[in-house]
Structure formats: structure tokens, C-alpha cells
Short mmCIF file of C-alpha atoms and ligand atoms in Angstrom, two decimals:
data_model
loop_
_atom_site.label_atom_id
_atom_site.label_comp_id
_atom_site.label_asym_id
_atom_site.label_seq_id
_atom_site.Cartn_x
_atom_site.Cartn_y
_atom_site.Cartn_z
CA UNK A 1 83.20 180.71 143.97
CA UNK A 2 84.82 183.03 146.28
CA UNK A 3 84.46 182.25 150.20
CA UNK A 4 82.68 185.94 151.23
CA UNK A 5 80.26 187.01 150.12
CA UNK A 6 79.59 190.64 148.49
CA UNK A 7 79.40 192.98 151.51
CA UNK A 8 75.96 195.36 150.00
CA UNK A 9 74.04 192.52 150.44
CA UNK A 10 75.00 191.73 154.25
CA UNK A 11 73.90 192.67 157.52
CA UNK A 12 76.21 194.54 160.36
CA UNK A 13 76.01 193.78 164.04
CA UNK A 14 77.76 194.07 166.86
CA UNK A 15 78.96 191.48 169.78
CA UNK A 16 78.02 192.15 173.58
CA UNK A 17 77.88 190.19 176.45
CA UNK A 18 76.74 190.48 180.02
CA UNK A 19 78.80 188.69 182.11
CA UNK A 20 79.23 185.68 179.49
CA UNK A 21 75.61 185.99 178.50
CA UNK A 22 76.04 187.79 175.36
CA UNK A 23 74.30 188.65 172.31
CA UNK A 24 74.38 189.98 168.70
CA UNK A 25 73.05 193.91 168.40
CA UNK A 26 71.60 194.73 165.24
CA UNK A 27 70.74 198.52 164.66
CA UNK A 28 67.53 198.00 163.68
CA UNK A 29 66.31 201.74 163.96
CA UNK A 30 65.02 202.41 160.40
CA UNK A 31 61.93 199.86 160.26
CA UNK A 32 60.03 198.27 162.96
CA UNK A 33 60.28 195.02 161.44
CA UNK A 34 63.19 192.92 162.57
CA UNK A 35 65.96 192.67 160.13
CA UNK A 36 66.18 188.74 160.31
CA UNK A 37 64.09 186.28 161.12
CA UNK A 38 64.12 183.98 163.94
CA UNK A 39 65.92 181.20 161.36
CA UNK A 40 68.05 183.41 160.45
CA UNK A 41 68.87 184.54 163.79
CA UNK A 42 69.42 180.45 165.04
CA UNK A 43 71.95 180.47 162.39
CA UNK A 44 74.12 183.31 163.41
CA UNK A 45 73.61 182.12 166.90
CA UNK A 46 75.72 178.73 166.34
CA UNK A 47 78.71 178.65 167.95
CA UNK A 48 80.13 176.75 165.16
CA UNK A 49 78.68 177.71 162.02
CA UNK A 50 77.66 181.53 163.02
CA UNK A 51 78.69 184.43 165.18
CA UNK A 52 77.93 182.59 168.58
CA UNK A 53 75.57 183.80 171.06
CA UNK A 54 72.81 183.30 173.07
CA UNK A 55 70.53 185.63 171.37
CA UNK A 56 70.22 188.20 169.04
CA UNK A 57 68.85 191.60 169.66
CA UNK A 58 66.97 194.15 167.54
CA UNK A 59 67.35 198.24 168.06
CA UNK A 60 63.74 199.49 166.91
CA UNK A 61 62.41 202.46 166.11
CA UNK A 62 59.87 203.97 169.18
CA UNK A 63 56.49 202.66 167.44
CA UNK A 64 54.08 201.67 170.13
CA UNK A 65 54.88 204.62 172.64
CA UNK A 66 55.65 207.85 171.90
CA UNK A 67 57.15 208.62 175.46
CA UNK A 68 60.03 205.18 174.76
CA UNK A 69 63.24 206.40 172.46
CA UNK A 70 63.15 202.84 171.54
CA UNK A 71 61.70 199.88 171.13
CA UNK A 72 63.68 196.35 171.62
CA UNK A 73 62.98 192.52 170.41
CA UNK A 74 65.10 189.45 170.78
CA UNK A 75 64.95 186.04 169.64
CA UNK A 76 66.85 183.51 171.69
CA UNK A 77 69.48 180.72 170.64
CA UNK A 78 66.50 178.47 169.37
CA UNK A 79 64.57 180.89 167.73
CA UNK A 80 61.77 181.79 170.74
CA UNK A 81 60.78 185.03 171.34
CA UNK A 82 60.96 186.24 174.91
CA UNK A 83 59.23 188.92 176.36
CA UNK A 84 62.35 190.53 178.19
CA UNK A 85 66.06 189.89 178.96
CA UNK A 86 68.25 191.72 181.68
CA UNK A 87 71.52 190.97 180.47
CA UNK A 88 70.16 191.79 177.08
CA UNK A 89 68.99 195.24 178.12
CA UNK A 90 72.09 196.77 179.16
CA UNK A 91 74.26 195.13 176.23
CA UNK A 92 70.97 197.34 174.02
CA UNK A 93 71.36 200.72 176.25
CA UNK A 94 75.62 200.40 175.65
CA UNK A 95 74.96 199.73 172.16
CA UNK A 96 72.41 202.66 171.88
CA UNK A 97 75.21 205.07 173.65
CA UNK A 98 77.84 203.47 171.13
CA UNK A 99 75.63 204.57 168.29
CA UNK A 100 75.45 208.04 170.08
CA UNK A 101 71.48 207.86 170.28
CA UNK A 102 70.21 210.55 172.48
CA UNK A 103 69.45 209.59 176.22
CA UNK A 104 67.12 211.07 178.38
CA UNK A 105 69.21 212.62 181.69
CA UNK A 106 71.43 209.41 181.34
CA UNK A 107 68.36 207.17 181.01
CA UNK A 108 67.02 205.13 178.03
CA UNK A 109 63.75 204.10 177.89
CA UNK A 110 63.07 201.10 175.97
CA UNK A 111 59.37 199.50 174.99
CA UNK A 112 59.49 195.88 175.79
CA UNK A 113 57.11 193.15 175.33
CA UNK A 114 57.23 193.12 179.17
CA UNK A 115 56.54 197.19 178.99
CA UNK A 116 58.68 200.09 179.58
CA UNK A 117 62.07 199.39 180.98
CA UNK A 118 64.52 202.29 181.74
CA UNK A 119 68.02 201.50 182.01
CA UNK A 120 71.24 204.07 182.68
CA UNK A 121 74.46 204.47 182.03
CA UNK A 122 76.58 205.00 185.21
CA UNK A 123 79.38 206.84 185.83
CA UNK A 124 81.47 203.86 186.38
CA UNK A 125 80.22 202.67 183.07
CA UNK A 126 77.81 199.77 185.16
CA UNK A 127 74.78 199.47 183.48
CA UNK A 128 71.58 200.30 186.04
CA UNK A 129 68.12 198.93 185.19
CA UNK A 130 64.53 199.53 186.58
CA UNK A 131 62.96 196.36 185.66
CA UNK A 132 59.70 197.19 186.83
CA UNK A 133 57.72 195.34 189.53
CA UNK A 134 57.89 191.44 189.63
CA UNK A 135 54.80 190.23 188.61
CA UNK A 136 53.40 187.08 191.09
CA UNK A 137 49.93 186.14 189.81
CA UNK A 138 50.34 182.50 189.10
CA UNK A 139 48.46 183.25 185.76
CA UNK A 140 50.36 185.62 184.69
CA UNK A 141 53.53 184.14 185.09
CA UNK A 142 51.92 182.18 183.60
CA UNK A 143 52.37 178.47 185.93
CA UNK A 144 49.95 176.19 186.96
CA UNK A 145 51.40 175.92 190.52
CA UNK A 146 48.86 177.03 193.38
CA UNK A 147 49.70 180.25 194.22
CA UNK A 148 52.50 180.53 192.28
CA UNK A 149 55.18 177.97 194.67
CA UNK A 150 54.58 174.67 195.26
CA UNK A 151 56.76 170.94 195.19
CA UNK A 152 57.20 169.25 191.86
CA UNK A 153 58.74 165.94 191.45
CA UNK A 154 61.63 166.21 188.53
CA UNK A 155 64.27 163.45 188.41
CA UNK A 156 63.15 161.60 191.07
CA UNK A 157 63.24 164.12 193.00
CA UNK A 158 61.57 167.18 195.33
CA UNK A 159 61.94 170.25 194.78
CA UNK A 160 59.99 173.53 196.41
CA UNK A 161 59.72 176.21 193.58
CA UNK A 162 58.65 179.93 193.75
CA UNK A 163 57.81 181.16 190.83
CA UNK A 164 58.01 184.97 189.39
CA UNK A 165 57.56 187.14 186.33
CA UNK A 166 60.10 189.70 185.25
CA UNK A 167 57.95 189.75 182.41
CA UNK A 168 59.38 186.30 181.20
CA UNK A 169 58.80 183.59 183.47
CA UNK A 170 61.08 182.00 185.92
CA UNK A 171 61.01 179.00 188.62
CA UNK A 172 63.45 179.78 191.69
CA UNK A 173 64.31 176.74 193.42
CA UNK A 174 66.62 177.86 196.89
CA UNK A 175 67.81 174.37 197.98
CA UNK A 176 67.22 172.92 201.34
CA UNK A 177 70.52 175.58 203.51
CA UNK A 178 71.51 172.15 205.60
CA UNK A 179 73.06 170.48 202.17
CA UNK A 180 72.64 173.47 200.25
CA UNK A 181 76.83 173.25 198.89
CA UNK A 182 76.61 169.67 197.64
CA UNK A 183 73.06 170.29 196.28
CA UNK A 184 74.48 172.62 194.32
CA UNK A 185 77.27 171.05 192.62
CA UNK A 186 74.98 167.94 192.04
CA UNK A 187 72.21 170.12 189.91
CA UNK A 188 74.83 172.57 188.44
CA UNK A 189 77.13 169.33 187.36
CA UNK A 190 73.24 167.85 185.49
CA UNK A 191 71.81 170.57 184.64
CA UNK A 192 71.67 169.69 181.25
CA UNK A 193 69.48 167.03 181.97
CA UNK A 194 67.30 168.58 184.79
CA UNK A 195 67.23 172.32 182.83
CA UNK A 196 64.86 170.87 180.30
CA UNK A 197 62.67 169.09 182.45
CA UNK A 198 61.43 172.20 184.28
CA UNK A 199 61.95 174.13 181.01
CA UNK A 200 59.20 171.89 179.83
CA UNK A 201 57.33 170.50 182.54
CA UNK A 202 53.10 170.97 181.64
CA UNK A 203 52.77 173.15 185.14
CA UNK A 204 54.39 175.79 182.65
CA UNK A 205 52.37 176.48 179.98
CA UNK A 206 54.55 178.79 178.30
CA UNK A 207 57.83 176.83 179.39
CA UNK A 208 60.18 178.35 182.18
CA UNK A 209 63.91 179.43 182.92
CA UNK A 210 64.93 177.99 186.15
CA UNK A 211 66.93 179.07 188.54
CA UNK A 212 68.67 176.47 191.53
CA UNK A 213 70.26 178.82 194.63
CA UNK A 214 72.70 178.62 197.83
CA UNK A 215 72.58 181.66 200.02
CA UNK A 216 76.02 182.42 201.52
CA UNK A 217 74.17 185.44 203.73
CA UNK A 218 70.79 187.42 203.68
CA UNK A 219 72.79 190.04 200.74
CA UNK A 220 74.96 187.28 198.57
CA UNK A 221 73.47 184.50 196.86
CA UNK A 222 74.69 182.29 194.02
CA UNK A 223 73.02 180.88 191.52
CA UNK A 224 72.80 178.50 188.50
CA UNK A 225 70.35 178.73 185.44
CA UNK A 226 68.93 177.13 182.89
CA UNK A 227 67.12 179.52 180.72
CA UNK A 228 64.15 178.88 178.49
CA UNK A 229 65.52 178.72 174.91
CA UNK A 230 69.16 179.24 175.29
CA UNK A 231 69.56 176.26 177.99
CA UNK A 232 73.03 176.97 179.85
CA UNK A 233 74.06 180.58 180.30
CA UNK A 234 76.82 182.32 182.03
CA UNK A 235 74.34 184.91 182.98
CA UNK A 236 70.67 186.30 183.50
CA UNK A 237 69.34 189.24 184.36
CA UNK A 238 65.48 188.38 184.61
CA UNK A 239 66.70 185.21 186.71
CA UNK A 240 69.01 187.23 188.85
CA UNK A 241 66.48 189.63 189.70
CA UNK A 242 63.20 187.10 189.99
CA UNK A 243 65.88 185.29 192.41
CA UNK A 244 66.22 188.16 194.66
CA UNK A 245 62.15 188.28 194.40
CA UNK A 246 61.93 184.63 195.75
CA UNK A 247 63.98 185.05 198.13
CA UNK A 248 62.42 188.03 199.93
CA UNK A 249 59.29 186.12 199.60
CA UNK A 250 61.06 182.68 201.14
CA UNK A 251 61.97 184.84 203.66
CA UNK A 252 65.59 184.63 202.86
CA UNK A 253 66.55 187.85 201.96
CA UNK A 254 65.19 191.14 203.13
CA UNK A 255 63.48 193.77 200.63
CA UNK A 256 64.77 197.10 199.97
CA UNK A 257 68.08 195.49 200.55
CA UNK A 258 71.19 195.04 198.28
CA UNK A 259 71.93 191.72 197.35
CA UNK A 260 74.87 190.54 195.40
CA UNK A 261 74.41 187.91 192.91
CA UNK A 262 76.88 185.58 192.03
CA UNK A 263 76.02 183.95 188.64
CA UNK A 264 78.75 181.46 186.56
CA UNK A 265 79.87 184.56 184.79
CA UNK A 266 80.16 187.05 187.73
CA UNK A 267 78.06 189.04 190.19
CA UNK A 268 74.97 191.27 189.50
CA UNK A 269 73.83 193.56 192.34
CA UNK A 270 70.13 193.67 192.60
CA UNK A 271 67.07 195.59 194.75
CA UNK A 272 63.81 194.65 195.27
CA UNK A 273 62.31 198.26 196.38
CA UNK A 274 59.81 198.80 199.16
CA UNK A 275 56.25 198.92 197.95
CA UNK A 276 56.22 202.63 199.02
CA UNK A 277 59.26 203.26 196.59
CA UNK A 278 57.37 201.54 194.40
CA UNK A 279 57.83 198.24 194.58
CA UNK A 280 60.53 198.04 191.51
CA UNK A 281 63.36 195.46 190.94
CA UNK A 282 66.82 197.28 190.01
CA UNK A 283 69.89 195.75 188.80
CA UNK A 284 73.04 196.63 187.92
CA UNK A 285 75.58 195.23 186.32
CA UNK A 286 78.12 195.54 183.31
CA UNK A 287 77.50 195.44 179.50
CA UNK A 288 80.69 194.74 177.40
CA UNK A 289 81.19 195.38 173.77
CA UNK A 290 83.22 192.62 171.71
CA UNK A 291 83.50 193.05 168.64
CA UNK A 292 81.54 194.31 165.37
CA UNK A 293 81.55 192.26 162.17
CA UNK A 294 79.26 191.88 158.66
CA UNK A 295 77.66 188.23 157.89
CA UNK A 296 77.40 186.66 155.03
CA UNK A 297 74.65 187.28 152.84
CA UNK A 298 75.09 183.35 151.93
CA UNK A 299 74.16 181.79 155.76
CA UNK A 300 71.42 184.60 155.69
CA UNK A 301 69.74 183.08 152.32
CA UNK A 302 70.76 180.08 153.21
CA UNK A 303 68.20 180.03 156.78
CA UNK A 304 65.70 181.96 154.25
CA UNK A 305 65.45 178.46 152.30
C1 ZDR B 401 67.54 185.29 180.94
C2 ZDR B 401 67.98 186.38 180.04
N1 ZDR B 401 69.20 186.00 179.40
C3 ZDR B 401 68.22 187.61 180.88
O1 ZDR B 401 69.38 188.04 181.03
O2 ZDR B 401 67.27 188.12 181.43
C4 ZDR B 401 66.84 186.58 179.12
C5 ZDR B 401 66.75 185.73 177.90
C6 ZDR B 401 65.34 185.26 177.66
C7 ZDR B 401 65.07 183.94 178.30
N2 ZDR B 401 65.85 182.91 177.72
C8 ZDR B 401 63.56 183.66 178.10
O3 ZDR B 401 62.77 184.16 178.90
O4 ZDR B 401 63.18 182.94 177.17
#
């Protein structure tokens, strides 16, 4: 038996990452049904036995909305379908470019489980994103927390959350500014055992990423995250930006303001507009491609079985 597999029966992709958060692009443009399924896209998401990454996103034709030029899913590392992903959205837009798709004065616009999202190529070859407005209706979000914020007791432990939606859901915890430096290195160094106790704490119904913050000034922040699904990530756009949102709202940062975003894998710069400008979150931020590849057509049947 030879070791590769015959190459007609095998899927292409490509490898991006956002700042360390990457993903595996499939050009998914000729049916509106995802080319793998969500075992299938577990497996090439090992790290050991697979491509490695933290998701893997699908290219779709413009179905739902005539006025999109696409349409874009993702399944993360487990298998879970989330509504949106920031990182994941400008790794789609470069990919789209790379595939010389047709954009719209500079600007894609991409149908989303979370809605339209438009991002742009820069001139500097950033990525920009409109990400919509934040949604902040605790149902929504969806959380059980009054109002959205509240204290919860994880680990023996209190912590004052504020959640938002970027159209996935997210739990911003900015710790207490007096200890804020050891705090940090404390829940960044267990995060691995914290992460999934907010992840899948019963005051969120359809589980959370969490994000734990020290603010160096009102515009720079750092932040570490445990996202829903894909646990530990060296990025996140949705978190970067729904930390920007708590923070206005905390009263830590100012709106309409550019804030810098440190994140493990480097910084994101993010907006949160006035509600006269419309009240949208922008972020911008780099989208890198890697490398492109064909699986084997035996770990694809093999996740089929
Ligand atoms: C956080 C994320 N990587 C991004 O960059 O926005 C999105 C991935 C989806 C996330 N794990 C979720 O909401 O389940």
C-alpha cells in the first residue's frame, strides 16, 4: 500500500493565520454545502495527525443575499460551529484576493451567521474589518448574567465579567488595575484549567470564549483568551474587539478611540465607533498566507467512518 493517497480523490486548501490564530481555507465556491464535515474537519485540525489549526474555513458561494459576494462557515478545532471569527475573516478576504475574486472598491462583503461583515484590503496589505455593532442584550449573547455583567465564582474565586456579542459570545473579565500584572500571569499560566470552566459554566447557555485583561493605558490593553472550541489561541478577533466593547462600557477605555490590542500572538488595533457613526466595531490587523497543500483522501474517509 503506498503512503499517499491518489490526488483526484483529495481536497486542496490553503494555510493562514492571524497572528498565530490560523486556519485551513477551503475554496468552497462551487456548492453551498461545505466540502467536509465537522469530523472531517477535527481531523485535519490535529496538530499531530492533520494539517494543524484552529479551525477550518469554507469560501461559499453568495446564497442567502444577493448584495454579499460571499458567503463564509467555519467549524472550530472540536468540531462546533461558530457564528463568526475575526481572525478568521481576514485570513477568508486574503484568500478571496489570492484566488483573484472580484472585490467591491477594495471591500468584500461576506454573509455570516452573525450577518454581513465587510472587510478590506489595505494598502499596507493590513486587513480592515467592520464587524458590525456589538450586540449587549444579555439574551442575545446569549448569558444568564443580569444585565449582561455580573460576579461569578470560578476556582475559588471572584471574578466581575462583562459580557458581549460580536455575534459569538464572549465574557471579558478586566482584572482588579491594583494587582492587575500578577493577576495576569496567574490566569494566563492556568488557563487551561480556568478556560473551560467559564467555557462551560450553566450562566452560558451556548458556552463562552473568555477573555482575562490588564490595561497598560486608556488605548493599549493586553489580553489572554480562551476561546470556545479551540481552547488556547494565539489570537482572536471577536475577543479583541468585544474587549475593547467592555472596556468602554467599564469605563476603561474611551469610544471612538483607537486602542491597541496586545494578544499572545501580536497586536490588533480596534474602534468602537460613536453611535452617530454608527455605532460599529473595526479592526485591523494582518492575515498571513502559509502554505497550500492536498490531504489525503484516506484521513478524509477515514473521519467519514
Ligand atoms: C475567536 C476567533 N478565533 C476570532 O478570531 O474571532 C473566532 C473563533 C470562534 C470561537 N472559537 C467561537 O466563538 O466558538
Amino acid at each position: 500500500m503506498t503512503a499517499t493517497a491518489p490526488v483526484a480523490s483529495a481536497t486542496t486548501f490553503r494555510k493562514y493565520h492571524g497572528l498565530g490564530n490560523d486556519f485551513i481555507l477551503i475554496d468552497n465556491r462551487l456548492t453551498s454545502t461545505p466540502l467536509l464535515s465537522s469530523e472531517q474537519s477535527v481531523q485535519l485540525c490535529d496538530r499531530h495527525m492533520g494539517i494543524g489549526a484552529d479551525g477550518v474555513i469554507f469560501l461559499l458561494p453568495s446564497d442567502t443575499d444577493s448584495s454579499s459576494h460571499c458567503s463564509m462557515r467555519l467549524y472550530n478545532s472540536d468540531g462546533s460551529e461558530p457564528e463568526m471569527c475575526g481572525n478568521g475573516i481576514r485570513c477568508l478576504a486574503q484568500f478571496a484576493y489570492d484566488l483573484d475574486m472580484k472585490f467591491d472598491q477594495g471591500m468584500l462583503r461576506v454573509n455570516t451567521k452573525a450577518g454581513m461583515i465587510i472587510p478590506q484590503i489595505m494598502d499596507d496589505g493590513m486587513v480592515k474589518v467592520d464587524m458590525g455593532r456589538p450586540v449587549l442584550e444579555k439574551d442575545d449573547i446569549p448569558t444568564r448574567l443580569e444585565d449582561g455583567k455580573g460576579w461569578m465564582n470560578v476556582d475559588d474565586r471572584d471574578w466581575w465579567m462583562r459580557c458581549v456579542s460580536m455575534g459569538n459570545p464572549h465574557a471579558v473579565c478586566y482584572l482588579d488595575e491594583s494587582q492587575q500584572d500578577d493577576l495576569f500571569q496567574q490566569v494566563d499560566a492556568k488557563l487551561e484549567h480556568i478556560g473551560p470552566l467559564f467555557e462551560h459554566h450553566p450562566l452560558f447557555p451556548e458556552r463562552t470564549n473568555t477573555e482575562f485583561v490588564r490595561v497598560i493605558n486608556p488605548n493599549h490593553v493586553q489580553m489572554t483568551v480562551w476561546e470556545r472550541g479551540a481552547g488556547r489561541t494565539r489570537a482572536c478577533g471577536t475577543g479583541a474587539c468585544a474587549v475593547v466593547v467592555a472596556g468602554v462600557l467599564e469605563g476603561k477605555l474611551q469610544r471612538g478611540q483607537q486602542v491597541q490590542v496586545d494578544l499572545p500572538g501580536g497586536p490588533l488595533i480596534i474602534v468602537w465607533e460613536e453611535e452617530e457613526k454608527g455605532g460599529k466595531v473595526m479592526m485591523t490587523g494582518p492575515a498571513q498566507f502559509v502554505f497550500e497543500g492536498t490531504v489525503s483522501s484516506t484521513l478524509i474517509n477515514a473521519s467519514t467512518n
